[in-house]
Amino acid sequence: MNKRIIWIDNIRAIACFLVVLLHVSAYHLYQIKDVSSISWNIANTIQSFTRVCVPLFFMISGYAFMRDKHVKNKNILKIVANLCLYTVIYFVYVYFYRDSVISKVPLKEAVLSVFSKPIFFHLWFFYQILMCYVFFIFISLKNVDYKKVILAASVIFLFFNAKTSSYTSMLFGTGWHGIFALNDDLPFYLVYAALGAAIGQAELNTKYKNIYLYIFVTLSLVTAYITYLISNDKGRLAQSFYFYSSFLVMLSSLSLFMYIKCFDYAVTGKLTGLIAATSLPIYGFHPLIIELLITNGLRMNNVIMDTVLVTMFSFLLSFGIGLTIRRFDRKAIFS
C-alpha cells in the first residue's frame, strides 16, 4: 500500500470543500438584480476565494504524473469509468426528472448528445483531466527550478492568453488578440500541472508560508473587487476574472498550493485522509444534491446562512456517499 503524502491529502481535501462551496455560492451570483449589493458581494467574494479549487486538482495531478510516476492504463481507465458512471447518473436525472431541452427530444438523440458535450456542468473536468493524462505520457518535468516554471507560467497566462483582453480592455481600453494567444483552456491546465510538479518537488522555506497566505488572500480580494466593478457597470455577472486561465486565479492557486505544502500535519486529523480518498464521489455527487435542493425550493435568500448550511449539507452527504462507495469499491475505481 502506498504511503499517503500529508500535504497532498491536505490540498485534495481543501480543494474538495472549496469546489462544493464554489457551486453553492454560484446560485446567488446570477441573481445580481434580485439581491442586495451586500448579499451579491458576499457571494462574489466567496467565489473569488474558491476559484483555486480546480487548479489545485490539476496541480496535484501534475505532481503525481509529471515527475517519476508514469501514467498507467488503470489511471486512464479510472477516469473513463468515473466519467461513464456520472454521465449515466446525470443523464437519467436530466432526461427523466428535469425539465430540460434534452428531456424533450427522443431518447436515442438524447443519448447521442452526451458525445458532443457533458450532460451536466461539472463533468467537463473529467474530459479535461483525461486529456491531461494522455499528455502526461509524453511530458516529464524533473529537476527544474520551480522559480523558472513560475516565471514561464506567468508569461503564458499573461501574453499567450486570449483572455488577457479582460485586463487590457479594462486598463487600456483595447483588447488583446495577439497571434500567439491561446483560445483553448487545456494548455493552461497543463501549465497548472507543471507548476504542481515543479513546486511539489521543491524544498520551500516554511518561514515564508504566511506570506504565501497573504498573497492568496490579497489576490482573491482583488479578483472580487474587479469583478464587482465590471459586473456593476454591465448590470450582470462578468466572469472574466473568475476563469481558471485568469492570471490572478493562477497566482492565487500558486500561493495557496505553496502555503498548504508548508504544513507537515493533516489539517483535520484522520478526517483529511478520508476526505482525500473520497474526492471523486464528493466531486461527482455534490452538484446533484445542490440541484435537488434548488428544484425543491430549499435554498434561502439569506446568503450567509444559505451558503453555510447548503455547503455543509452537500459536502457531508456527498462525503457519506463516498464512504459508502469506498466500502464496496475494493479496487478504488470510483473513490
mmCIF file of C-alpha atoms in Angstrom:
data_model
loop_
_atom_site.group_PDB
_atom_site.id
_atom_site.type_symbol
_atom_site.label_atom_id
_atom_site.label_comp_id
_atom_site.label_asym_id
_atom_site.label_seq_id
_atom_site.Cartn_x
_atom_site.Cartn_y
_atom_site.Cartn_z
ATOM 1 C CA MET A 1 0.000 0.000 0.000
ATOM 2 C CA ASN A 2 1.370 3.393 -0.993
ATOM 3 C CA LYS A 3 2.161 5.746 1.833
ATOM 4 C CA ARG A 4 -0.040 8.822 1.681
ATOM 5 C CA ILE A 5 1.629 12.209 1.345
ATOM 6 C CA ILE A 6 0.205 14.503 4.017
ATOM 7 C CA TRP A 7 0.367 17.772 2.120
ATOM 8 C CA ILE A 8 -1.209 16.182 -0.963
ATOM 9 C CA ASP A 9 -4.101 14.946 1.197
ATOM 10 C CA ASN A 10 -4.428 18.439 2.661
ATOM 11 C CA ILE A 11 -4.633 20.043 -0.786
ATOM 12 C CA ARG A 12 -7.086 17.481 -2.124
ATOM 13 C CA ALA A 13 -9.346 17.738 0.944
ATOM 14 C CA ILE A 14 -9.336 21.553 0.875
ATOM 15 C CA ALA A 15 -9.958 21.600 -2.887
ATOM 16 C CA CYS A 16 -12.913 19.213 -2.386
ATOM 17 C CA PHE A 17 -14.509 21.525 0.149
ATOM 18 C CA LEU A 18 -13.819 24.627 -1.946
ATOM 19 C CA VAL A 19 -15.419 23.164 -5.072
ATOM 20 C CA VAL A 20 -18.628 22.459 -3.140
ATOM 21 C CA LEU A 21 -18.550 25.975 -1.687
ATOM 22 C CA LEU A 22 -17.969 27.408 -5.173
ATOM 23 C CA HIS A 23 -21.013 25.675 -6.654
ATOM 24 C CA VAL A 24 -23.233 26.548 -3.690
ATOM 25 C CA SER A 25 -22.384 30.254 -3.735
ATOM 26 C CA ALA A 26 -22.816 30.474 -7.530
ATOM 27 C CA TYR A 27 -26.605 30.284 -7.002
ATOM 28 C CA HIS A 28 -26.652 33.846 -5.651
ATOM 29 C CA LEU A 29 -24.256 35.332 -8.211
ATOM 30 C CA TYR A 30 -26.709 35.072 -11.088
ATOM 31 C CA GLN A 31 -29.332 36.970 -9.096
ATOM 32 C CA ILE A 32 -27.436 40.264 -9.270
ATOM 33 C CA LYS A 33 -30.655 42.200 -9.987
ATOM 34 C CA ASP A 34 -32.711 40.369 -7.351
ATOM 35 C CA VAL A 35 -30.483 40.526 -4.282
ATOM 36 C CA SER A 36 -28.931 43.376 -2.334
ATOM 37 C CA SER A 37 -25.475 44.640 -3.246
ATOM 38 C CA ILE A 38 -24.119 43.364 0.072
ATOM 39 C CA SER A 39 -25.551 39.868 -0.473
ATOM 40 C CA TRP A 40 -24.236 39.705 -4.024
ATOM 41 C CA ASN A 41 -20.768 40.816 -2.978
ATOM 42 C CA ILE A 42 -20.663 38.191 -0.245
ATOM 43 C CA ALA A 43 -21.272 35.557 -2.912
ATOM 44 C CA ASN A 44 -18.786 37.317 -5.199
ATOM 45 C CA THR A 45 -16.095 37.270 -2.521
ATOM 46 C CA ILE A 46 -16.703 33.590 -1.761
ATOM 47 C CA GLN A 47 -16.422 32.817 -5.475
ATOM 48 C CA SER A 48 -13.156 34.715 -5.731
ATOM 49 C CA PHE A 49 -11.628 32.733 -2.872
ATOM 50 C CA THR A 50 -12.840 29.366 -4.172
ATOM 51 C CA ARG A 51 -11.794 29.638 -7.831
ATOM 52 C CA VAL A 52 -8.491 27.980 -6.902
ATOM 53 C CA CYS A 53 -10.161 24.613 -6.295
ATOM 54 C CA VAL A 54 -9.931 23.190 -9.819
ATOM 55 C CA PRO A 55 -6.365 24.456 -10.461
ATOM 56 C CA LEU A 56 -5.334 22.713 -7.230
ATOM 57 C CA PHE A 57 -6.663 19.415 -8.599
ATOM 58 C CA PHE A 58 -4.643 19.824 -11.797
ATOM 59 C CA MET A 59 -1.561 20.777 -9.786
ATOM 60 C CA ILE A 60 -1.606 17.644 -7.634
ATOM 61 C CA SER A 61 -2.188 15.553 -10.761
ATOM 62 C CA GLY A 62 0.901 17.148 -12.263
ATOM 63 C CA TYR A 63 2.877 16.376 -9.135
ATOM 64 C CA ALA A 64 1.758 12.750 -9.354
ATOM 65 C CA PHE A 65 2.373 12.143 -13.059
ATOM 66 C CA MET A 66 4.896 14.655 -14.411
ATOM 67 C CA ARG A 67 7.771 13.533 -12.201
ATOM 68 C CA ASP A 68 8.788 9.877 -11.779
ATOM 69 C CA LYS A 69 5.406 8.183 -11.798
ATOM 70 C CA HIS A 70 4.142 7.199 -15.230
ATOM 71 C CA VAL A 71 0.503 7.243 -16.257
ATOM 72 C CA LYS A 72 -0.726 3.667 -16.372
ATOM 73 C CA ASN A 73 -3.671 2.171 -18.204
ATOM 74 C CA LYS A 74 -5.513 1.827 -14.888
ATOM 75 C CA ASN A 75 -5.206 5.579 -14.265
ATOM 76 C CA ILE A 76 -6.866 6.375 -17.586
ATOM 77 C CA LEU A 77 -9.463 3.632 -17.166
ATOM 78 C CA LYS A 78 -10.362 5.021 -13.731
ATOM 79 C CA ILE A 79 -11.168 8.438 -15.204
ATOM 80 C CA VAL A 80 -13.127 6.834 -18.060
ATOM 81 C CA ALA A 81 -15.064 4.645 -15.614
ATOM 82 C CA ASN A 82 -15.988 7.634 -13.451
ATOM 83 C CA LEU A 83 -16.936 9.698 -16.488
ATOM 84 C CA CYS A 84 -19.236 6.914 -17.662
ATOM 85 C CA LEU A 85 -20.750 6.434 -14.192
ATOM 86 C CA TYR A 86 -21.615 10.089 -13.633
ATOM 87 C CA THR A 87 -22.730 10.574 -17.231
ATOM 88 C CA VAL A 88 -25.269 7.772 -16.750
ATOM 89 C CA ILE A 89 -26.409 9.096 -13.359
ATOM 90 C CA TYR A 90 -26.874 12.659 -14.583
ATOM 91 C CA PHE A 91 -28.375 11.562 -17.882
ATOM 92 C CA VAL A 92 -31.105 9.657 -16.035
ATOM 93 C CA TYR A 93 -31.739 12.692 -13.857
ATOM 94 C CA VAL A 94 -31.738 15.259 -16.681
ATOM 95 C CA TYR A 95 -33.756 13.178 -19.139
ATOM 96 C CA PHE A 96 -36.372 11.665 -16.856
ATOM 97 C CA TYR A 97 -36.674 14.045 -13.907
ATOM 98 C CA ARG A 98 -35.672 17.520 -15.111
ATOM 99 C CA ASP A 99 -37.484 19.860 -17.443
ATOM 100 C CA SER A 100 -34.731 20.497 -19.957
ATOM 101 C CA VAL A 101 -34.053 20.696 -23.682
ATOM 102 C CA ILE A 102 -32.642 17.171 -23.689
ATOM 103 C CA SER A 103 -35.736 15.748 -21.967
ATOM 104 C CA LYS A 104 -37.878 16.949 -24.892
ATOM 105 C CA VAL A 105 -36.039 15.016 -27.630
ATOM 106 C CA PRO A 106 -36.204 11.281 -28.463
ATOM 107 C CA LEU A 107 -34.161 9.047 -26.181
ATOM 108 C CA LYS A 108 -31.736 7.985 -28.933
ATOM 109 C CA GLU A 109 -30.996 11.607 -29.850
ATOM 110 C CA ALA A 110 -30.548 12.494 -26.171
ATOM 111 C CA VAL A 111 -28.087 9.631 -25.661
ATOM 112 C CA LEU A 112 -26.037 10.705 -28.674
ATOM 113 C CA SER A 113 -25.886 14.264 -27.329
ATOM 114 C CA VAL A 114 -23.588 13.169 -24.486
ATOM 115 C CA PHE A 115 -20.840 12.679 -27.075
ATOM 116 C CA SER A 116 -20.960 16.351 -28.050
ATOM 117 C CA LYS A 117 -20.915 17.960 -24.610
ATOM 118 C CA PRO A 118 -21.061 16.981 -20.901
ATOM 119 C CA ILE A 119 -24.554 16.126 -19.704
ATOM 120 C CA PHE A 120 -24.038 18.182 -16.522
ATOM 121 C CA PHE A 121 -21.897 21.253 -15.973
ATOM 122 C CA HIS A 122 -19.248 19.793 -13.656
ATOM 123 C CA LEU A 123 -18.422 16.751 -15.794
ATOM 124 C CA TRP A 124 -16.188 18.886 -18.034
ATOM 125 C CA PHE A 125 -13.419 18.228 -15.512
ATOM 126 C CA PHE A 126 -13.283 14.501 -16.327
ATOM 127 C CA TYR A 127 -12.825 15.235 -20.049
ATOM 128 C CA GLN A 128 -10.035 17.735 -19.376
ATOM 129 C CA ILE A 129 -8.172 15.620 -16.809
ATOM 130 C CA LEU A 130 -8.420 12.640 -19.184
ATOM 131 C CA MET A 131 -6.739 14.659 -21.938
ATOM 132 C CA CYS A 132 -4.108 15.814 -19.438
ATOM 133 C CA TYR A 133 -3.357 12.198 -18.538
ATOM 134 C CA VAL A 134 -2.724 11.451 -22.207
ATOM 135 C CA PHE A 135 -0.316 14.399 -22.441
ATOM 136 C CA PHE A 136 1.400 13.296 -19.213
ATOM 137 C CA ILE A 137 2.562 10.207 -21.123
ATOM 138 C CA PHE A 138 4.754 12.467 -23.278
ATOM 139 C CA ILE A 139 5.614 15.223 -20.793
ATOM 140 C CA SER A 140 8.034 14.898 -17.894
ATOM 141 C CA LEU A 141 9.291 17.599 -15.556
ATOM 142 C CA LYS A 142 12.249 16.674 -13.386
ATOM 143 C CA ASN A 143 14.825 18.748 -11.560
ATOM 144 C CA VAL A 144 13.546 22.045 -12.929
ATOM 145 C CA ASP A 145 13.866 25.174 -10.795
ATOM 146 C CA TYR A 146 10.321 25.942 -9.686
ATOM 147 C CA LYS A 147 11.022 29.689 -9.926
ATOM 148 C CA LYS A 148 11.694 29.320 -13.652
ATOM 149 C CA VAL A 149 8.455 27.366 -14.046
ATOM 150 C CA ILE A 150 6.536 30.108 -12.196
ATOM 151 C CA LEU A 151 8.089 32.733 -14.469
ATOM 152 C CA ALA A 152 7.253 30.739 -17.601
ATOM 153 C CA ALA A 153 3.696 30.172 -16.347
ATOM 154 C CA SER A 154 3.275 33.895 -15.730
ATOM 155 C CA VAL A 155 4.357 34.680 -19.288
ATOM 156 C CA ILE A 156 1.935 32.083 -20.695
ATOM 157 C CA PHE A 157 -1.003 33.252 -18.579
ATOM 158 C CA LEU A 158 -0.390 36.886 -19.485
ATOM 159 C CA PHE A 159 0.931 37.035 -23.047
ATOM 160 C CA PHE A 160 -0.238 33.743 -24.587
ATOM 161 C CA ASN A 161 -3.720 34.073 -23.143
ATOM 162 C CA ALA A 162 -6.640 35.275 -25.261
ATOM 163 C CA LYS A 163 -8.497 36.139 -22.053
ATOM 164 C CA THR A 164 -5.880 38.776 -21.275
ATOM 165 C CA SER A 165 -8.282 41.019 -23.211
ATOM 166 C CA SER A 166 -10.232 41.349 -19.964
ATOM 167 C CA TYR A 167 -7.229 43.083 -18.418
ATOM 168 C CA THR A 168 -6.181 45.207 -21.358
ATOM 169 C CA SER A 169 -9.737 46.320 -22.082
ATOM 170 C CA MET A 170 -10.204 47.453 -18.512
ATOM 171 C CA LEU A 171 -6.787 49.128 -18.149
ATOM 172 C CA PHE A 172 -6.110 50.459 -21.636
ATOM 173 C CA GLY A 173 -9.459 50.335 -23.421
ATOM 174 C CA THR A 174 -8.280 47.864 -26.040
ATOM 175 C CA GLY A 175 -8.424 44.090 -26.362
ATOM 176 C CA TRP A 176 -5.524 41.663 -26.639
ATOM 177 C CA HIS A 177 -5.795 39.334 -29.604
ATOM 178 C CA GLY A 178 -2.173 38.552 -30.238
ATOM 179 C CA ILE A 179 -1.117 35.991 -32.813
ATOM 180 C CA PHE A 180 0.222 33.778 -30.021
ATOM 181 C CA ALA A 181 -2.970 33.903 -27.940
ATOM 182 C CA LEU A 182 -4.323 30.515 -26.839
ATOM 183 C CA ASN A 183 -8.087 30.185 -27.043
ATOM 184 C CA ASP A 184 -8.347 26.714 -25.520
ATOM 185 C CA ASP A 185 -8.123 26.037 -21.780
ATOM 186 C CA LEU A 186 -6.258 22.705 -21.967
ATOM 187 C CA PRO A 187 -2.761 24.273 -22.299
ATOM 188 C CA PHE A 188 -3.397 26.254 -19.116
ATOM 189 C CA TYR A 189 -4.408 23.111 -17.225
ATOM 190 C CA LEU A 190 -1.157 21.508 -18.370
ATOM 191 C CA VAL A 191 0.722 24.560 -17.075
ATOM 192 C CA TYR A 192 -1.037 24.133 -13.716
ATOM 193 C CA ALA A 193 0.131 20.516 -13.739
ATOM 194 C CA ALA A 194 3.702 21.644 -14.467
ATOM 195 C CA LEU A 195 3.532 24.122 -11.588
ATOM 196 C CA GLY A 196 2.364 21.361 -9.277
ATOM 197 C CA ALA A 197 5.167 19.064 -10.400
ATOM 198 C CA ALA A 198 7.867 21.725 -10.009
ATOM 199 C CA ILE A 199 6.726 23.182 -6.690
ATOM 200 C CA GLY A 200 5.774 19.787 -5.308
ATOM 201 C CA GLN A 201 9.336 18.520 -5.547
ATOM 202 C CA ALA A 202 10.879 21.789 -4.316
ATOM 203 C CA GLU A 203 12.010 22.470 -0.761
ATOM 204 C CA LEU A 204 10.030 25.532 0.266
ATOM 205 C CA ASN A 205 11.174 27.736 3.119
ATOM 206 C CA THR A 206 8.354 27.402 5.645
ATOM 207 C CA LYS A 207 9.173 30.760 7.235
ATOM 208 C CA TYR A 208 7.510 32.355 4.194
ATOM 209 C CA LYS A 209 4.274 30.382 4.489
ATOM 210 C CA ASN A 210 2.309 33.301 5.940
ATOM 211 C CA ILE A 211 3.452 35.447 3.020
ATOM 212 C CA TYR A 212 2.003 32.848 0.644
ATOM 213 C CA LEU A 213 -1.281 33.065 2.559
ATOM 214 C CA TYR A 214 -1.325 36.862 2.467
ATOM 215 C CA ILE A 215 -0.731 36.808 -1.289
ATOM 216 C CA PHE A 216 -3.607 34.362 -1.764
ATOM 217 C CA VAL A 217 -5.994 36.480 0.329
ATOM 218 C CA THR A 218 -4.937 39.732 -1.354
ATOM 219 C CA LEU A 219 -5.277 38.377 -4.893
ATOM 220 C CA SER A 220 -8.661 36.843 -4.102
ATOM 221 C CA LEU A 221 -9.910 40.174 -2.766
ATOM 222 C CA VAL A 222 -8.555 41.967 -5.844
ATOM 223 C CA THR A 223 -10.415 39.462 -8.055
ATOM 224 C CA ALA A 224 -13.619 40.074 -6.090
ATOM 225 C CA TYR A 225 -13.264 43.864 -6.322
ATOM 226 C CA ILE A 226 -12.555 43.920 -10.069
ATOM 227 C CA THR A 227 -15.432 41.513 -10.702
ATOM 228 C CA TYR A 228 -17.721 43.775 -8.689
ATOM 229 C CA LEU A 229 -16.685 46.869 -10.650
ATOM 230 C CA ILE A 230 -17.182 45.273 -14.065
ATOM 231 C CA SER A 231 -20.402 43.452 -13.106
ATOM 232 C CA ASN A 232 -21.856 46.593 -11.555
ATOM 233 C CA ASP A 233 -21.048 48.535 -14.714
ATOM 234 C CA LYS A 234 -22.611 45.919 -17.030
ATOM 235 C CA GLY A 235 -25.571 45.107 -14.769
ATOM 236 C CA ARG A 236 -24.817 41.395 -14.968
ATOM 237 C CA LEU A 237 -22.214 38.960 -13.735
ATOM 238 C CA ALA A 238 -18.891 39.445 -15.557
ATOM 239 C CA GLN A 239 -16.884 36.256 -15.042
ATOM 240 C CA SER A 240 -13.680 37.053 -16.925
ATOM 241 C CA PHE A 241 -11.548 37.297 -13.791
ATOM 242 C CA TYR A 242 -13.026 34.064 -12.397
ATOM 243 C CA PHE A 243 -11.731 31.961 -15.275
ATOM 244 C CA TYR A 244 -9.210 29.266 -14.368
ATOM 245 C CA SER A 245 -6.976 30.696 -17.089
ATOM 246 C CA SER A 246 -7.064 34.099 -15.403
ATOM 247 C CA PHE A 247 -3.644 35.391 -14.365
ATOM 248 C CA LEU A 248 -4.995 36.356 -10.916
ATOM 249 C CA VAL A 249 -6.528 32.903 -10.376
ATOM 250 C CA MET A 250 -3.237 31.286 -11.391
ATOM 251 C CA LEU A 251 -1.270 33.359 -8.866
ATOM 252 C CA SER A 252 -3.886 32.716 -6.162
ATOM 253 C CA SER A 253 -3.765 28.961 -6.812
ATOM 254 C CA LEU A 254 0.015 29.002 -6.793
ATOM 255 C CA SER A 255 0.129 30.875 -3.472
ATOM 256 C CA LEU A 256 -2.386 28.607 -1.740
ATOM 257 C CA PHE A 257 -0.623 25.498 -3.060
ATOM 258 C CA MET A 258 2.676 26.714 -1.619
ATOM 259 C CA TYR A 259 1.034 27.674 1.677
ATOM 260 C CA ILE A 260 -0.582 24.275 2.176
ATOM 261 C CA LYS A 261 2.590 22.439 1.154
ATOM 262 C CA CYS A 262 4.369 24.053 4.113
ATOM 263 C CA PHE A 263 2.204 22.082 6.576
ATOM 264 C CA ASP A 264 3.571 18.755 7.747
ATOM 265 C CA TYR A 265 0.395 17.638 9.535
ATOM 266 C CA ALA A 266 -3.115 16.787 8.388
ATOM 267 C CA VAL A 267 -5.303 19.888 8.734
ATOM 268 C CA THR A 268 -8.300 17.924 10.047
ATOM 269 C CA GLY A 269 -6.517 14.925 11.516
ATOM 270 C CA LYS A 270 -7.534 11.477 10.248
ATOM 271 C CA LEU A 271 -10.558 13.008 8.544
ATOM 272 C CA THR A 272 -8.285 14.656 5.984
ATOM 273 C CA GLY A 273 -7.172 11.328 4.554
ATOM 274 C CA LEU A 274 -10.758 10.089 4.318
ATOM 275 C CA ILE A 275 -11.906 13.226 2.514
ATOM 276 C CA ALA A 276 -8.966 12.988 0.126
ATOM 277 C CA ALA A 277 -9.704 9.316 -0.510
ATOM 278 C CA THR A 278 -13.334 10.075 -1.393
ATOM 279 C CA SER A 279 -12.645 13.167 -3.503
ATOM 280 C CA LEU A 280 -14.060 11.638 -6.695
ATOM 281 C CA PRO A 281 -17.537 10.827 -5.320
ATOM 282 C CA ILE A 282 -17.629 14.152 -3.465
ATOM 283 C CA TYR A 283 -16.956 15.918 -6.755
ATOM 284 C CA GLY A 284 -19.298 13.637 -8.647
ATOM 285 C CA PHE A 285 -22.390 13.758 -6.420
ATOM 286 C CA HIS A 286 -22.471 17.193 -4.787
ATOM 287 C CA PRO A 287 -23.928 19.065 -7.817
ATOM 288 C CA LEU A 288 -26.908 16.692 -7.868
ATOM 289 C CA ILE A 289 -27.557 17.362 -4.190
ATOM 290 C CA ILE A 290 -27.359 21.121 -4.741
ATOM 291 C CA GLU A 291 -29.637 20.846 -7.782
ATOM 292 C CA LEU A 292 -32.275 18.880 -5.860
ATOM 293 C CA LEU A 293 -32.254 21.475 -3.077
ATOM 294 C CA ILE A 294 -32.888 24.203 -5.655
ATOM 295 C CA THR A 295 -35.671 22.359 -7.503
ATOM 296 C CA ASN A 296 -37.422 21.616 -4.214
ATOM 297 C CA GLY A 297 -37.288 25.256 -3.135
ATOM 298 C CA LEU A 298 -34.914 24.618 -0.236
ATOM 299 C CA ARG A 299 -32.466 27.450 -0.930
ATOM 300 C CA MET A 300 -32.683 30.580 1.236
ATOM 301 C CA ASN A 301 -32.400 34.284 0.421
ATOM 302 C CA ASN A 302 -30.004 34.875 3.312
ATOM 303 C CA VAL A 303 -26.690 34.409 1.501
ATOM 304 C CA ILE A 304 -24.555 33.624 4.541
ATOM 305 C CA MET A 305 -26.970 31.191 6.183
ATOM 306 C CA ASP A 306 -27.828 29.545 2.876
ATOM 307 C CA THR A 307 -24.184 29.163 1.845
ATOM 308 C CA VAL A 308 -23.101 27.719 5.196
ATOM 309 C CA LEU A 309 -25.993 25.272 5.587
ATOM 310 C CA VAL A 310 -26.176 24.104 1.971
ATOM 311 C CA THR A 311 -22.403 23.735 1.709
ATOM 312 C CA MET A 312 -22.194 21.646 4.871
ATOM 313 C CA PHE A 313 -25.208 19.518 3.923
ATOM 314 C CA SER A 314 -23.997 18.914 0.350
ATOM 315 C CA PHE A 315 -20.436 18.222 1.420
ATOM 316 C CA LEU A 316 -21.333 15.859 4.254
ATOM 317 C CA LEU A 317 -23.933 13.959 2.228
ATOM 318 C CA SER A 318 -21.628 13.512 -0.770
ATOM 319 C CA PHE A 319 -18.839 12.549 1.656
ATOM 320 C CA GLY A 320 -21.133 9.950 3.190
ATOM 321 C CA ILE A 321 -21.967 8.588 -0.260
ATOM 322 C CA GLY A 322 -18.253 8.463 -0.972
ATOM 323 C CA LEU A 323 -17.542 6.492 2.189
ATOM 324 C CA THR A 324 -20.292 4.033 1.262
ATOM 325 C CA ILE A 325 -18.879 3.579 -2.232
ATOM 326 C CA ARG A 326 -15.400 3.162 -0.784
ATOM 327 C CA ARG A 327 -16.615 0.302 1.401
ATOM 328 C CA PHE A 328 -17.661 -1.726 -1.655
ATOM 329 C CA ASP A 329 -15.141 -0.346 -4.150
ATOM 330 C CA ARG A 330 -12.279 -2.651 -3.223
ATOM 331 C CA LYS A 331 -10.150 -1.697 -6.221
ATOM 332 C CA ALA A 332 -10.661 2.050 -5.602
ATOM 333 C CA ILE A 333 -12.018 2.666 -9.090
ATOM 334 C CA PHE A 334 -14.719 5.104 -8.028
ATOM 335 C CA SER A 335 -13.054 6.537 -4.925
#
